[in-house]
Short mmCIF file of C-alpha atoms in Angstrom, two decimals:
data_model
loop_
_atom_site.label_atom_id
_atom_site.label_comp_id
_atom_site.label_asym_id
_atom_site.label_seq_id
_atom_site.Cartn_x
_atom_site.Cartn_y
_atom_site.Cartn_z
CA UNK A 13 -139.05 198.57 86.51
CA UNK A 14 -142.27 199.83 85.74
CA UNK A 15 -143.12 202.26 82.63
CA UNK A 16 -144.05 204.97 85.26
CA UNK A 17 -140.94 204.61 87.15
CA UNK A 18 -138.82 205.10 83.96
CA UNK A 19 -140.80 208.20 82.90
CA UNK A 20 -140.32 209.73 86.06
CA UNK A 21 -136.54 209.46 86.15
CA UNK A 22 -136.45 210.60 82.71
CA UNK A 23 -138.22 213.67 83.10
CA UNK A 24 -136.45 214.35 86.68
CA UNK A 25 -133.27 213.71 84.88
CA UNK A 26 -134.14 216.56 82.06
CA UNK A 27 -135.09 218.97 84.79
CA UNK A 28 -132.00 218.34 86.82
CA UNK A 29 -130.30 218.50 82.99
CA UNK A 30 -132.08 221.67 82.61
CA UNK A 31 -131.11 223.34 86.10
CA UNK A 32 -127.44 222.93 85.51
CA UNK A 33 -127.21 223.87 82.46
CA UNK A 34 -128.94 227.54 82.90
CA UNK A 35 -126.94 227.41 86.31
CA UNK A 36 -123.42 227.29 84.56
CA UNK A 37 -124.85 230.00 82.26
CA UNK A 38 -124.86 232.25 85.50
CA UNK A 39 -121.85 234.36 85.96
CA UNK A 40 -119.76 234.09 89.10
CA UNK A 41 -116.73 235.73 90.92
CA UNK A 42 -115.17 231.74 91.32
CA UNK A 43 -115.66 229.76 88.64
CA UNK A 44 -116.32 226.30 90.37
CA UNK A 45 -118.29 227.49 93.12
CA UNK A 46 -121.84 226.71 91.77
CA UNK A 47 -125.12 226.45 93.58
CA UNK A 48 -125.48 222.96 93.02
CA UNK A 49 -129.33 224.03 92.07
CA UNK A 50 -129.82 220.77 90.01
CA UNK A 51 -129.57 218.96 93.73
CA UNK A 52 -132.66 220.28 94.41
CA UNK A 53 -133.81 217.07 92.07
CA UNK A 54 -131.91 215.00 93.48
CA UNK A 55 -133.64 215.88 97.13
CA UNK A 56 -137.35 215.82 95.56
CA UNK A 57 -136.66 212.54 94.08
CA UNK A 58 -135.60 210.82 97.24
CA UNK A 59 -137.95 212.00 99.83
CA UNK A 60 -140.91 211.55 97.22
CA UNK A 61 -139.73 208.55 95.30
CA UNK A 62 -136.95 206.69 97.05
CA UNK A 63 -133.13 206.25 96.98
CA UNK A 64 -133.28 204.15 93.51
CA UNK A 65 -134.83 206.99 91.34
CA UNK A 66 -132.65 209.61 92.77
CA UNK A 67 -129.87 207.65 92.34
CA UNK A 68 -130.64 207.16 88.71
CA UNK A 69 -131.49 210.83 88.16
CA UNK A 70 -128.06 211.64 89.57
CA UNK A 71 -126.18 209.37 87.63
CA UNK A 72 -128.59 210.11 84.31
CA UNK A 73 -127.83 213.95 85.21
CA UNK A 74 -124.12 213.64 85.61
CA UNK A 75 -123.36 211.47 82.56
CA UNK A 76 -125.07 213.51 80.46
CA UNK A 77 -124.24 217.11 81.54
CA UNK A 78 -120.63 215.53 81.15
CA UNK A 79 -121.13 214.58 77.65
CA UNK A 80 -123.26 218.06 76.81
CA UNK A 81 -120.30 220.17 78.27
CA UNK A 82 -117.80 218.17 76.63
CA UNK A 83 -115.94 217.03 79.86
CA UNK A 84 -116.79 213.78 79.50
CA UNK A 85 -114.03 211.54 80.54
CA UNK A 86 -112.13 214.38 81.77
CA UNK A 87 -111.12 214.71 85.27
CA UNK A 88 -114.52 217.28 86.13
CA UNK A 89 -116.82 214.31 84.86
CA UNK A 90 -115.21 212.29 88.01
CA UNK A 91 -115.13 214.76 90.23
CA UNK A 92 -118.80 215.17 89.45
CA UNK A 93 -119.76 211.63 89.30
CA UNK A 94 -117.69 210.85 92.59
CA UNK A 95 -119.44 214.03 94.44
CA UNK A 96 -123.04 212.98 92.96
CA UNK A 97 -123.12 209.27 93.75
CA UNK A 98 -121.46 209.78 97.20
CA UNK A 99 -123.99 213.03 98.39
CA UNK A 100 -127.01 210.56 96.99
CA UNK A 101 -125.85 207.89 98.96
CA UNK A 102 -125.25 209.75 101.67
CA UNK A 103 -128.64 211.29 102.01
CA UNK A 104 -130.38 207.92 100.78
CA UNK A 105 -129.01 206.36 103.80
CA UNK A 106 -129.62 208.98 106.24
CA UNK A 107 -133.36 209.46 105.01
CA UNK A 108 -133.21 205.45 105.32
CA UNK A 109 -131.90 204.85 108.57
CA UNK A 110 -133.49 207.95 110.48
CA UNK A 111 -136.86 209.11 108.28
CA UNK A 112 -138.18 212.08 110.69
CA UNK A 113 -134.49 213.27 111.87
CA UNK A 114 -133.94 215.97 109.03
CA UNK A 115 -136.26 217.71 106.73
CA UNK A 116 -134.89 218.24 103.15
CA UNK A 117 -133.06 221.25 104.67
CA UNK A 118 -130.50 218.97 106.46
CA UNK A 119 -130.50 216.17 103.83
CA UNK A 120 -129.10 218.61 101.34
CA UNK A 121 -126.56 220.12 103.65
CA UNK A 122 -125.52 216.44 104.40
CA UNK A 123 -125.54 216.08 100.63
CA UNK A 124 -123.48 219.25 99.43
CA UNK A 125 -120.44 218.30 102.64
CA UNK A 126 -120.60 214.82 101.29
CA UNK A 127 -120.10 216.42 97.70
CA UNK A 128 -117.38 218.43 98.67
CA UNK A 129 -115.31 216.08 100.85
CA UNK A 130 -115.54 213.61 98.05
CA UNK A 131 -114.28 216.15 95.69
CA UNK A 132 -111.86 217.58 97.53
CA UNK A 133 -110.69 214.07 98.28
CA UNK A 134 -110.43 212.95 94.57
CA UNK A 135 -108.58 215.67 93.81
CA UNK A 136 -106.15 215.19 96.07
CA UNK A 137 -105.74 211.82 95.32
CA UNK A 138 -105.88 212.51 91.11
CA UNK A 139 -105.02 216.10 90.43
CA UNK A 140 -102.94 217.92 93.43
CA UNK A 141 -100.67 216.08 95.76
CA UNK A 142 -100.50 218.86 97.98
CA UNK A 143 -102.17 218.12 101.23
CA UNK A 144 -101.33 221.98 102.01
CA UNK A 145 -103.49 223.38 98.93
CA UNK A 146 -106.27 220.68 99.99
CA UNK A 147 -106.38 221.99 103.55
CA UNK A 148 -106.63 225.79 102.78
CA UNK A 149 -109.56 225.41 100.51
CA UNK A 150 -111.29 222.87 102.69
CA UNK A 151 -112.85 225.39 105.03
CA UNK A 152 -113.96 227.85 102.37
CA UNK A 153 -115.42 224.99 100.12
CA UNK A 154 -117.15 223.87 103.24
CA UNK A 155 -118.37 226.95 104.38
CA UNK A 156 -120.07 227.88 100.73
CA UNK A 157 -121.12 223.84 101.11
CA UNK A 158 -123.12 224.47 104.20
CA UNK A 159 -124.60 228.23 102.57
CA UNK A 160 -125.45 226.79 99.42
CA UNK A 161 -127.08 223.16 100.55
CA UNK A 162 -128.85 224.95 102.94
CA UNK A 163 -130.18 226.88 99.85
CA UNK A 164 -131.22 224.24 97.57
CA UNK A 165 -132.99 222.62 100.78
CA UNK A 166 -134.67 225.40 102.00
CA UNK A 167 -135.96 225.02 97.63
CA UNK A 168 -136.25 221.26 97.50
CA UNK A 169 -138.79 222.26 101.31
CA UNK A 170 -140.68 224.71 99.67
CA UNK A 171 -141.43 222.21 96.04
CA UNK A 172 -142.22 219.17 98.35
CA UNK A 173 -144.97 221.21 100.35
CA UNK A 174 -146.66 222.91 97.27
CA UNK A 175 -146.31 219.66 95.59
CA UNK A 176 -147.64 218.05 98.07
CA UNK A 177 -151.35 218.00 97.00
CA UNK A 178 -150.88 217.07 94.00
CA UNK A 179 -148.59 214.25 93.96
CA UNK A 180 -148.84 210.54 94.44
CA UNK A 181 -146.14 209.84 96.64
CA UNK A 182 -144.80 206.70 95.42
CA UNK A 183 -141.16 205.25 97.41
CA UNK A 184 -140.36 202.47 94.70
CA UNK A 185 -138.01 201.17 97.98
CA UNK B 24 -146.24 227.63 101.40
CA UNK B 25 -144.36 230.48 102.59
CA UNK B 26 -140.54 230.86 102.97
CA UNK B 27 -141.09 232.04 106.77
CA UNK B 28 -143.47 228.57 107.36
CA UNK B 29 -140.26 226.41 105.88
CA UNK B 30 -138.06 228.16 107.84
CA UNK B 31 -139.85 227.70 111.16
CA UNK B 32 -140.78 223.95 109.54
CA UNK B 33 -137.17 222.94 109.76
CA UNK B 34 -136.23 220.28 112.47
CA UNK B 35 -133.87 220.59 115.43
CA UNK B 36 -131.29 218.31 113.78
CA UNK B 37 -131.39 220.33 110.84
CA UNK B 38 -130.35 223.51 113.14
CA UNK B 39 -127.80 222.17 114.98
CA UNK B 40 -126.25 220.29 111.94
CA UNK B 41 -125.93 224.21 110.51
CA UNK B 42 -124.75 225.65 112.95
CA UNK B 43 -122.01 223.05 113.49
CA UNK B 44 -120.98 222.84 109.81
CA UNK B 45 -121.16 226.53 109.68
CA UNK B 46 -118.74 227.43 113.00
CA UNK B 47 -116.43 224.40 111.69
CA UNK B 48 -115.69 225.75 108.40
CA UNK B 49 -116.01 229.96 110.02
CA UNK B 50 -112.96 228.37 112.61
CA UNK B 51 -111.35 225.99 109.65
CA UNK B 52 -110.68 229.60 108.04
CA UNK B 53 -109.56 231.88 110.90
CA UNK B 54 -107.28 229.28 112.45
CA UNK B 55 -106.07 227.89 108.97
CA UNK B 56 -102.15 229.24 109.68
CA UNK B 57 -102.14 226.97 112.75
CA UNK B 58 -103.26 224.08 111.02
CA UNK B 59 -100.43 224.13 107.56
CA UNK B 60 -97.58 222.38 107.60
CA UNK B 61 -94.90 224.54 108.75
CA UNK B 62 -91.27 224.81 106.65
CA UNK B 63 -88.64 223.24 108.27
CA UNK B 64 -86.07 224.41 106.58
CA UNK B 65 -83.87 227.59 104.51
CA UNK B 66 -82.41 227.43 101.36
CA UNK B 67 -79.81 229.85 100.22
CA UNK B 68 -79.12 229.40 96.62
CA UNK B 69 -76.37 231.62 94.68
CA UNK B 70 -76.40 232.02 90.77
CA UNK B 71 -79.13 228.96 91.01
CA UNK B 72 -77.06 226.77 92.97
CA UNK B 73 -78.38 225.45 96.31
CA UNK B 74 -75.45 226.80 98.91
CA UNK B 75 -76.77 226.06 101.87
CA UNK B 76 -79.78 223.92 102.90
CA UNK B 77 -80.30 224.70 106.88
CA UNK B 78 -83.32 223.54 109.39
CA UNK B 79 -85.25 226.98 110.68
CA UNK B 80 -85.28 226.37 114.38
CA UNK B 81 -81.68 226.84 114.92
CA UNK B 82 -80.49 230.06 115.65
CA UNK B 83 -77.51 230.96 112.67
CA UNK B 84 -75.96 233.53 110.99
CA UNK B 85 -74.48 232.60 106.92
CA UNK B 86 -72.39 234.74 104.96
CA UNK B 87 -72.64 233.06 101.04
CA UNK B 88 -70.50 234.64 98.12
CA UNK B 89 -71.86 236.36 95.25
CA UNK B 90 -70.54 238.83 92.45
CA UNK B 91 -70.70 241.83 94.08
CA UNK B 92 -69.24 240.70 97.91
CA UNK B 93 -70.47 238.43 100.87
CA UNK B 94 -74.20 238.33 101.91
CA UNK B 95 -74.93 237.56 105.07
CA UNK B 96 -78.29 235.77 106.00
CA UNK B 97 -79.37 235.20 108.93
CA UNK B 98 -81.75 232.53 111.37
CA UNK B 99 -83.19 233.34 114.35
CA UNK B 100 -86.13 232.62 116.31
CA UNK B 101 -87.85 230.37 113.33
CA UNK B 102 -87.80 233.94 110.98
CA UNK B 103 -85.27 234.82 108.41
CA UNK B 104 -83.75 238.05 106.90
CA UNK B 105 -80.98 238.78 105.55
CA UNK B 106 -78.67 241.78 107.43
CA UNK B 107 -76.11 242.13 105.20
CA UNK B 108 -75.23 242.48 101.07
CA UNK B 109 -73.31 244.18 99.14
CA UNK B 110 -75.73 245.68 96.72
CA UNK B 111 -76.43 249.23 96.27
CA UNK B 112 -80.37 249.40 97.12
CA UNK B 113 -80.52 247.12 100.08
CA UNK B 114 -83.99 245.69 98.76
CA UNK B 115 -83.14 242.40 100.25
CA UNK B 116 -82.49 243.73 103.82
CA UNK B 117 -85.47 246.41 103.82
CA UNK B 118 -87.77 243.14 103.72
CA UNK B 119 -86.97 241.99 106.76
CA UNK B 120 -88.14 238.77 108.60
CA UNK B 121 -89.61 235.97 106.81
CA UNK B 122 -91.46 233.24 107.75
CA UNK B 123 -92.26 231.88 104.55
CA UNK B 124 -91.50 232.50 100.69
CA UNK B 125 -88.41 234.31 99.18
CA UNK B 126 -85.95 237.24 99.66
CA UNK B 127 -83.87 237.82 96.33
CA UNK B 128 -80.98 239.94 96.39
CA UNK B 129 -80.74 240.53 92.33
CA UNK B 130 -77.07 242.31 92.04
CA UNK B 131 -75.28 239.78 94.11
CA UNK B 132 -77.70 236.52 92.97
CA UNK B 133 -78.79 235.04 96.12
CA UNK B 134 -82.06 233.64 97.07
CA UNK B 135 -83.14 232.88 100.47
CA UNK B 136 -86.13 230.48 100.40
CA UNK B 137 -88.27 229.06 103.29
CA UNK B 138 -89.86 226.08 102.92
CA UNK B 139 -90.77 222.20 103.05
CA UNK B 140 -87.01 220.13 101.99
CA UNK B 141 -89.07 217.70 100.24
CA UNK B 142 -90.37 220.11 97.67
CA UNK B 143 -87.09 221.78 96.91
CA UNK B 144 -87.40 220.33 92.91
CA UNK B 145 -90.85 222.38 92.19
CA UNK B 146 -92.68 220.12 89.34
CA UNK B 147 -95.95 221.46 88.17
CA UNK B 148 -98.24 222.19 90.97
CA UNK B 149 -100.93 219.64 89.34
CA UNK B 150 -101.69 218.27 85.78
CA UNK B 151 -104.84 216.97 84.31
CA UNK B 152 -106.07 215.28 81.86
#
């Protein structure tokens, strides 16, 4: 991998690090519903540089939020991991397989269901047996999904067009 | 770029995939009773000690013994309640029909409990870590 490549993921990562960090400084009524802001890196690094360095920003983001929280092996650092490398591969293959179909708008909602599903799945597989406690949360967690990826698309949109001009779009894949 | 351009800039696929996602969860969460698991079954448990376990579609009426007299509990028309016990407030029968949860009547120790049979020994509800 080229020099250029691995400066790029590094400072994406430290954004994305950035993001969520401030983000879990913001107060909310439920404590795991979060915006999911640091996706918005995620999105930017896929439509502008391809499905490896977003996949490496997610993972680099991920592993290290884990270990700056202290959650690392814990049961939230898979939850997390599981929900970030399945969204990213998710949206990696979409953008692959049809390029025009969504903008980054639909890419992230595709990415936040993905996220949650795969959560909510893990959980029920690790944490909570209960299929009952799974269902009744799985509308509300999608619902939020769907609000807040259509958020950090309508974000990861706006950076991509103002960007635009100045950046050497470079897919690495 | 304005926010109004990137809205209007957003592809079909992108609406439609919304507004599916969005009506799915919006009808996930008003039709969510239809979609649980239903209990199947009533357990009447005096002084801690299961009594009677009985399935909740058949129509029956129970009288279990406690300290202070007979309670009678009854099944009908997938609800429970109990009618009858001994105690002096009546909490028990002012609650009426159940379809889920507990009634308690405290002075003569019974508990009348809807729910699934294969969750009658409640362990934690999850564990981590």
């Amino acid at each position: 991998m080229q020099l250029r490549d691995k400066y790029r993921i590094a400072l994406l990562s430290a954004f994305a690090i950035g993001i969520h960090g401030i983000e879990t400084l913001l107060p909310s009524p439920i404590p795991w519903m979060r915006l999911g802001l640091a996706n918005v890196i995620t999105v930017i690094a896929l439509l502008l540089y391809g499905f490896r360095t977003a996949m490496l920003v997610t993972l680099v983001r991920v592993i290290i939020s884990s270990l700056l929280t202290g959650t690392f092996p814990g049961p939230a650092f898979i939850l997390s991991l599981g929900g970030g490398v399945l969204s990213t591969m998710s949206m990696g293959v979409v953008a692959l397989l049809a390029p025009g179909l969504f903008s980054a708008v639909g890419l992230s909602i595709i990415g936040a269901f993905m996220h949650n599903m795969t959560q909510l799945t893990l959980a029920y597989f690790l944490i909570i047996q209960r299929i009952e406690a799974v269902l009744l949360i799985a509308p509300v967690i999608t619902l939020a999904g769907t609000l807040t990826g259509t958020l950090n698309g309508l974000v990861s949109e706006t950076v991509i067009r103002n960007l635009k001009k100045y950046i050497i779009e470079n897919k690495d894949n | 770029m304005s926010f109004r351009k990137i809205l209007l800039n957003t592809t079909g696929a992108d609406r439609i995939l919304f507004m599916l996602l969005l009506s799915v969860s919006l009808a996930g969460i008003f039709f969510i009773k239809d979609i649980m698991p239903q209990s199947r079954s009533v357990l009447v448990e005096v002084n801690g000690k299961p009594v009677y376990i009985l399935p909740i579609d058949k129509n029956r009426i129970v009288s279990v013994k406690g300290p202070e007299g007979n309670t009678t509990i009854e099944i009908k028309d997938r609800k429970v309640r109990i009618s009858d016990s001994p105690c002096s407030n009546k909490l028990c029968i002012k609650q009426g029909w159940i379809t889920g949860g507990s009634i308690v009547c405290l002075p003569n120790r019974v508990v009348v409990t809807v729910g699934n049979k294969d969750r009658q020994k409640d362990g934690p509800d999850a564990i981590t870590g």
